[in-house]
mmCIF file of C-alpha atoms in Angstrom:
data_model
loop_
_atom_site.group_PDB
_atom_site.id
_atom_site.type_symbol
_atom_site.label_atom_id
_atom_site.label_comp_id
_atom_site.label_asym_id
_atom_site.label_seq_id
_atom_site.Cartn_x
_atom_site.Cartn_y
_atom_site.Cartn_z
ATOM 1 C CA MET A 1 51.705 125.004 85.137
ATOM 2 C CA ALA A 2 55.637 125.152 84.610
ATOM 3 C CA GLU A 3 56.213 124.488 87.510
ATOM 4 C CA GLY A 4 54.005 121.564 87.465
ATOM 5 C CA VAL A 5 55.520 120.741 84.405
ATOM 6 C CA GLY A 6 58.903 120.839 85.402
ATOM 7 C CA MET A 7 58.361 118.385 88.536
ATOM 8 C CA ASN A 8 56.343 115.592 86.286
ATOM 9 C CA CYS A 9 59.703 115.816 84.371
ATOM 10 C CA VAL A 10 61.895 115.327 87.504
ATOM 11 C CA LYS A 11 59.282 112.689 88.853
ATOM 12 C CA TYR A 12 59.999 110.795 85.390
ATOM 13 C CA LEU A 13 63.735 111.435 84.952
ATOM 14 C CA LEU A 14 63.913 109.668 88.569
ATOM 15 C CA PHE A 15 61.571 106.428 87.787
ATOM 16 C CA PHE A 16 64.007 106.144 85.043
ATOM 17 C CA PHE A 17 67.022 106.676 86.202
ATOM 18 C CA ASN A 18 65.846 104.105 89.337
ATOM 19 C CA PHE A 19 64.993 101.877 86.300
ATOM 20 C CA LEU A 20 68.264 101.004 85.563
ATOM 21 C CA PHE A 21 69.259 101.213 88.883
ATOM 22 C CA TRP A 22 66.796 98.266 89.071
ATOM 23 C CA ILE A 23 67.856 96.702 85.807
ATOM 24 C CA ALA A 24 71.965 96.695 87.128
ATOM 25 C CA GLY A 25 70.654 94.641 90.471
ATOM 26 C CA LEU A 26 69.221 92.120 87.833
ATOM 27 C CA PHE A 27 71.679 91.567 86.438
ATOM 28 C CA LEU A 28 74.653 91.465 89.132
ATOM 29 C CA VAL A 29 72.529 89.258 90.434
ATOM 30 C CA GLY A 30 72.072 87.026 86.981
ATOM 31 C CA VAL A 31 76.098 87.054 87.399
ATOM 32 C CA GLY A 32 76.548 85.630 90.553
ATOM 33 C CA VAL A 33 74.351 83.574 90.511
ATOM 34 C CA TRP A 34 75.816 82.344 86.728
ATOM 35 C CA ILE A 35 79.246 81.828 88.580
ATOM 36 C CA ARG A 36 77.574 79.623 91.785
ATOM 37 C CA VAL A 37 76.234 77.583 89.546
ATOM 38 C CA ASP A 38 77.965 77.192 87.057
ATOM 39 C CA ASP A 39 81.030 74.338 87.593
ATOM 40 C CA ASN A 40 83.287 75.924 84.389
ATOM 41 C CA ALA A 41 83.085 79.045 85.415
ATOM 42 C CA LEU A 42 83.893 78.391 88.943
ATOM 43 C CA LYS A 43 87.269 76.232 87.827
ATOM 44 C CA ILE A 44 88.698 78.758 85.748
ATOM 45 C CA LEU A 45 88.528 81.316 88.715
ATOM 46 C CA HIS A 46 89.366 78.641 91.003
ATOM 47 C CA ASN A 47 92.500 77.844 88.783
ATOM 48 C CA LEU A 48 93.764 81.623 88.055
ATOM 49 C CA ASP A 49 93.960 82.381 91.390
ATOM 50 C CA HIS A 50 94.089 79.425 92.674
ATOM 51 C CA LEU A 51 91.782 80.625 95.032
ATOM 52 C CA ASP A 52 89.685 78.117 97.694
ATOM 53 C CA GLU A 53 86.539 77.863 96.543
ATOM 54 C CA THR A 54 84.694 79.489 99.863
ATOM 55 C CA VAL A 55 86.575 82.653 98.861
ATOM 56 C CA VAL A 56 84.820 82.000 94.956
ATOM 57 C CA TYR A 57 81.400 81.688 96.794
ATOM 58 C CA ALA A 58 81.806 84.188 98.619
ATOM 59 C CA GLY A 59 82.211 86.476 96.024
ATOM 60 C CA CYS A 60 79.306 85.019 93.984
ATOM 61 C CA TYR A 61 77.261 85.699 96.939
ATOM 62 C CA ALA A 62 79.029 89.284 96.950
ATOM 63 C CA PHE A 63 77.619 89.755 93.403
ATOM 64 C CA ILE A 64 73.814 88.146 94.118
ATOM 65 C CA GLY A 65 73.938 90.656 97.646
ATOM 66 C CA VAL A 66 75.271 94.130 95.881
ATOM 67 C CA GLY A 67 72.929 92.850 93.658
ATOM 68 C CA VAL A 68 69.574 92.339 95.921
ATOM 69 C CA VAL A 69 70.499 96.065 97.670
ATOM 70 C CA ALA A 70 70.412 97.826 94.048
ATOM 71 C CA LEU A 71 66.925 95.900 92.984
ATOM 72 C CA ILE A 72 65.638 97.155 96.502
ATOM 73 C CA VAL A 73 67.258 100.738 96.243
ATOM 74 C CA GLY A 74 65.368 100.735 92.394
ATOM 75 C CA PHE A 75 62.210 99.489 94.125
ATOM 76 C CA PHE A 76 62.154 102.099 96.587
ATOM 77 C CA GLY A 77 62.952 105.192 93.923
ATOM 78 C CA CYS A 78 60.422 103.806 91.315
ATOM 79 C CA CYS A 79 57.769 103.540 93.002
ATOM 80 C CA GLY A 80 58.528 106.710 95.425
ATOM 81 C CA ALA A 81 58.507 108.608 92.667
ATOM 82 C CA ILE A 82 55.534 106.941 90.834
ATOM 83 C CA LYS A 83 53.412 107.050 94.106
ATOM 84 C CA GLU A 84 56.005 110.239 95.702
ATOM 85 C CA ASN A 85 55.493 108.929 98.485
ATOM 86 C CA LYS A 86 57.752 110.811 101.071
ATOM 87 C CA CYS A 87 58.257 107.582 103.335
ATOM 88 C CA MET A 88 59.604 105.640 99.936
ATOM 89 C CA LEU A 89 61.507 108.765 98.744
ATOM 90 C CA GLY A 90 62.887 108.874 102.254
ATOM 91 C CA THR A 91 64.339 105.754 102.164
ATOM 92 C CA PHE A 92 65.894 105.919 98.198
ATOM 93 C CA PHE A 93 67.613 108.867 99.377
ATOM 94 C CA ALA A 94 68.945 106.955 102.615
ATOM 95 C CA CYS A 95 70.281 104.110 100.678
ATOM 96 C CA LEU A 96 71.690 106.333 98.222
ATOM 97 C CA PHE A 97 73.291 108.290 99.996
ATOM 98 C CA LEU A 98 75.072 104.977 101.958
ATOM 99 C CA LEU A 99 76.455 103.802 98.367
ATOM 100 C CA LEU A 100 77.543 107.316 98.032
ATOM 101 C CA ILE A 101 79.675 107.106 100.454
ATOM 102 C CA ALA A 102 80.838 103.588 100.213
ATOM 103 C CA GLU A 103 81.633 103.603 96.956
ATOM 104 C CA VAL A 104 84.172 106.115 98.172
ATOM 105 C CA GLY A 105 85.625 104.718 100.598
ATOM 106 C CA VAL A 106 85.907 101.425 98.201
ATOM 107 C CA ALA A 107 88.121 104.303 95.785
ATOM 108 C CA ILE A 108 90.517 105.621 98.637
ATOM 109 C CA PHE A 109 90.989 102.046 99.522
ATOM 110 C CA ALA A 110 91.907 100.915 95.680
ATOM 111 C CA VAL A 111 94.197 103.902 95.423
ATOM 112 C CA VAL A 112 95.782 103.068 98.543
ATOM 113 C CA LYS A 113 96.195 99.063 97.911
ATOM 114 C CA LYS A 114 96.493 98.958 94.082
ATOM 115 C CA PRO A 115 100.130 97.783 94.698
ATOM 116 C CA ASP A 116 98.572 94.629 96.592
ATOM 117 C CA ALA A 117 96.532 93.752 94.069
ATOM 118 C CA GLU A 118 98.730 94.381 91.303
ATOM 119 C CA LYS A 119 101.313 91.955 93.350
ATOM 120 C CA PHE A 120 98.110 89.821 93.989
ATOM 121 C CA LEU A 121 97.590 89.220 90.047
ATOM 122 C CA LYS A 122 100.968 88.720 88.720
ATOM 123 C CA GLU A 123 101.459 86.098 91.990
ATOM 124 C CA GLY A 124 98.344 84.414 90.770
ATOM 125 C CA LEU A 125 98.696 84.499 86.873
ATOM 126 C CA ASP A 126 103.061 83.028 87.827
ATOM 127 C CA LYS A 127 101.027 80.136 89.048
ATOM 128 C CA ILE A 128 99.425 79.108 85.600
ATOM 129 C CA SER A 129 102.831 78.415 84.746
ATOM 130 C CA GLU A 130 103.913 76.550 87.432
ATOM 131 C CA LYS A 131 102.943 73.791 84.381
ATOM 132 C CA LYS A 132 103.384 73.199 81.027
ATOM 133 C CA TYR A 133 100.651 74.432 79.154
ATOM 134 C CA GLN A 134 100.500 70.470 77.289
ATOM 135 C CA ASP A 135 99.231 69.527 81.783
ATOM 136 C CA LEU A 136 97.108 72.203 81.746
ATOM 137 C CA ASP A 137 93.456 71.880 82.055
ATOM 138 C CA THR A 138 90.920 72.615 78.942
ATOM 139 C CA GLU A 139 89.112 75.603 80.543
ATOM 140 C CA LEU A 140 93.044 77.101 81.805
ATOM 141 C CA GLN A 141 94.459 76.483 78.902
ATOM 142 C CA ARG A 142 92.094 78.461 76.552
ATOM 143 C CA LEU A 143 92.361 81.262 79.640
ATOM 144 C CA VAL A 144 96.206 81.276 78.591
ATOM 145 C CA ASP A 145 95.146 81.470 74.915
ATOM 146 C CA PHE A 146 92.681 84.254 75.475
ATOM 147 C CA PHE A 147 95.543 86.255 77.227
ATOM 148 C CA GLN A 148 98.642 85.450 75.161
ATOM 149 C CA LYS A 149 96.943 85.979 71.649
ATOM 150 C CA ASP A 150 94.360 89.591 73.506
ATOM 151 C CA PHE A 151 97.384 91.026 75.007
ATOM 152 C CA LYS A 152 100.464 89.758 72.465
ATOM 153 C CA CYS A 153 102.639 87.700 75.009
ATOM 154 C CA CYS A 154 103.823 84.569 75.530
ATOM 155 C CA GLY A 155 104.137 82.982 79.289
ATOM 156 C CA MET A 156 103.002 83.978 82.455
ATOM 157 C CA ASN A 157 105.747 84.250 84.329
ATOM 158 C CA SER A 158 108.832 84.618 81.421
ATOM 159 C CA THR A 159 108.767 83.735 77.753
ATOM 160 C CA LYS A 160 110.515 80.583 78.066
ATOM 161 C CA ASP A 161 107.690 78.665 80.479
ATOM 162 C CA TRP A 162 106.674 76.343 77.977
ATOM 163 C CA ALA A 163 109.691 75.475 76.313
ATOM 164 C CA PRO A 164 110.583 73.418 74.309
ATOM 165 C CA ASN A 165 106.503 72.422 73.423
ATOM 166 C CA TYR A 166 105.200 76.413 72.767
ATOM 167 C CA PRO A 167 101.247 76.623 71.528
ATOM 168 C CA ASP A 168 99.975 78.010 68.852
ATOM 169 C CA SER A 169 98.864 81.363 70.503
ATOM 170 C CA CYS A 170 102.452 82.534 71.443
ATOM 171 C CA ASN A 171 103.304 82.574 67.177
ATOM 172 C CA CYS A 172 103.788 86.060 65.718
ATOM 173 C CA THR A 173 104.453 87.376 62.573
ATOM 174 C CA VAL A 174 104.853 90.960 62.790
ATOM 175 C CA GLY A 175 103.820 93.725 66.014
ATOM 176 C CA ASP A 176 105.917 95.809 68.539
ATOM 177 C CA THR A 177 106.379 92.842 70.669
ATOM 178 C CA CYS A 178 107.261 90.114 68.036
ATOM 179 C CA ASP A 179 110.301 88.601 68.332
ATOM 180 C CA ALA A 180 111.742 88.400 64.579
ATOM 181 C CA THR A 181 113.987 85.442 65.484
ATOM 182 C CA THR A 182 111.915 82.744 67.299
ATOM 183 C CA GLY A 183 108.732 83.931 65.773
ATOM 184 C CA ARG A 184 107.056 84.491 69.318
ATOM 185 C CA TRP A 185 105.898 86.938 71.695
ATOM 186 C CA ASN A 186 108.415 87.840 73.697
ATOM 187 C CA LYS A 187 107.336 89.802 76.727
ATOM 188 C CA PRO A 188 105.023 87.434 79.269
ATOM 189 C CA CYS A 189 102.022 87.659 80.102
ATOM 190 C CA ASP A 190 102.237 89.497 83.508
ATOM 191 C CA GLU A 191 103.611 92.285 83.016
ATOM 192 C CA GLU A 192 101.330 93.021 79.835
ATOM 193 C CA VAL A 193 98.061 92.632 81.969
ATOM 194 C CA ILE A 194 99.097 95.250 84.770
ATOM 195 C CA ASN A 195 100.308 97.059 82.512
ATOM 196 C CA ASN A 196 97.335 97.434 80.425
ATOM 197 C CA LEU A 197 95.549 97.492 83.513
ATOM 198 C CA ASN A 198 97.066 100.708 84.736
ATOM 199 C CA LYS A 199 96.663 101.865 80.478
ATOM 200 C CA ASN A 200 92.745 101.803 80.682
ATOM 201 C CA ILE A 201 93.178 102.718 84.973
ATOM 202 C CA VAL A 202 91.807 106.142 83.971
ATOM 203 C CA TYR A 203 88.844 104.809 82.531
ATOM 204 C CA ILE A 204 87.882 102.461 85.459
ATOM 205 C CA GLY A 205 88.602 105.984 86.877
ATOM 206 C CA GLY A 206 86.102 107.376 84.556
ATOM 207 C CA GLY A 207 83.359 104.737 84.560
ATOM 208 C CA ALA A 208 83.482 105.079 88.960
ATOM 209 C CA LEU A 209 83.068 108.758 88.689
ATOM 210 C CA GLY A 210 80.299 108.260 86.081
ATOM 211 C CA VAL A 211 78.454 106.393 88.890
ATOM 212 C CA ALA A 212 78.727 108.839 91.284
ATOM 213 C CA LEU A 213 77.869 111.419 89.322
ATOM 214 C CA ILE A 214 74.430 109.242 88.855
ATOM 215 C CA MET A 215 74.144 108.663 92.581
ATOM 216 C CA VAL A 216 74.681 112.422 93.432
ATOM 217 C CA LEU A 217 71.921 113.320 90.371
ATOM 218 C CA GLY A 218 69.476 110.296 91.487
ATOM 219 C CA ILE A 219 69.418 112.240 95.450
ATOM 220 C CA ILE A 220 69.272 115.941 93.644
ATOM 221 C CA LEU A 221 65.970 114.644 91.635
ATOM 222 C CA SER A 222 64.656 112.049 95.246
ATOM 223 C CA CYS A 223 65.225 115.747 97.538
ATOM 224 C CA MET A 224 63.419 117.782 94.897
ATOM 225 C CA LEU A 225 60.502 115.581 94.459
ATOM 226 C CA PHE A 226 60.300 114.628 98.403
ATOM 227 C CA CYS A 227 60.461 118.789 98.839
ATOM 228 C CA HIS A 228 57.956 119.463 96.276
ATOM 229 C CA GLY A 229 55.604 116.958 98.222
ATOM 230 C CA ARG A 230 56.130 118.806 101.684
ATOM 231 C CA GLY A 231 55.265 122.641 99.732
ATOM 232 C CA GLU A 232 51.937 120.615 98.637
ATOM 233 C CA GLY A 233 50.992 118.908 101.740
ATOM 234 C CA GLU A 234 52.144 122.619 104.023
ATOM 235 C CA ARG A 235 49.747 124.211 101.104
ATOM 236 C CA GLY A 236 46.762 122.249 101.115
ATOM 237 C CA ALA A 237 46.601 122.620 105.268
ATOM 238 C CA LEU A 238 46.838 126.125 104.946
ATOM 239 C CA PHE A 239 44.386 126.355 102.336
ATOM 240 C CA GLY A 240 42.017 123.499 104.580
ATOM 241 C CA ALA A 241 42.785 126.172 107.720
ATOM 242 C CA THR A 242 41.643 129.351 105.085
ATOM 243 C CA TYR A 243 38.525 127.918 103.989
ATOM 244 C CA LYS A 244 37.220 126.747 107.459
ATOM 245 C CA GLN A 245 37.768 130.271 109.068
ATOM 246 C CA PHE A 246 35.620 131.686 105.924
ATOM 247 C CA VAL A 247 33.305 129.465 106.381
#
């Protein structure tokens, strides 16, 4: 009795886990499709890093691809848990194990390539300052204003990028990086953005670790349900054979 209740808990916990996984996949597909069809989003990404449209489209398709994989894995997990289907549970286990290995590989790659990523981001931000603020597209001006207000900085590569006509987002009254003499932020945005990312790298790593632990939990639950189903089948075959001997 206790075993049956326990396995029911495992089954519904696995179902809930995969339902969330399925929702995450749906979200990624939605984001990828949105970036692909929204001209403003494409324009901002293109202007930010001066990427070729082919690269931006490739990123969109990558989002969609990862989302579709998550949808498929979530489907196998949900159906395998509810139906206690060993084939679906085995497929779900294999997919999740491969995804876990891929995540570990990406994490190692990210650590090794971190300096290159910082250089790439800095160059992308610095290229924005090749034009005067007034000559930038409206979407790009909004992006610059967002960076300058949010990160309390002025200019991309230098605080004098927009001289002599500084945008209002450069103005400040108080703050550690506010220059009381000029009334503007005294640090460029490329430094502040990269410093902010480095400060939050612990949270990013913690999020990745959390995802990995959830995957490990899913693998354990699927193994438990798979083995339980196999055990039930073996016990059923044993009882059937015993019954036939007495008959």
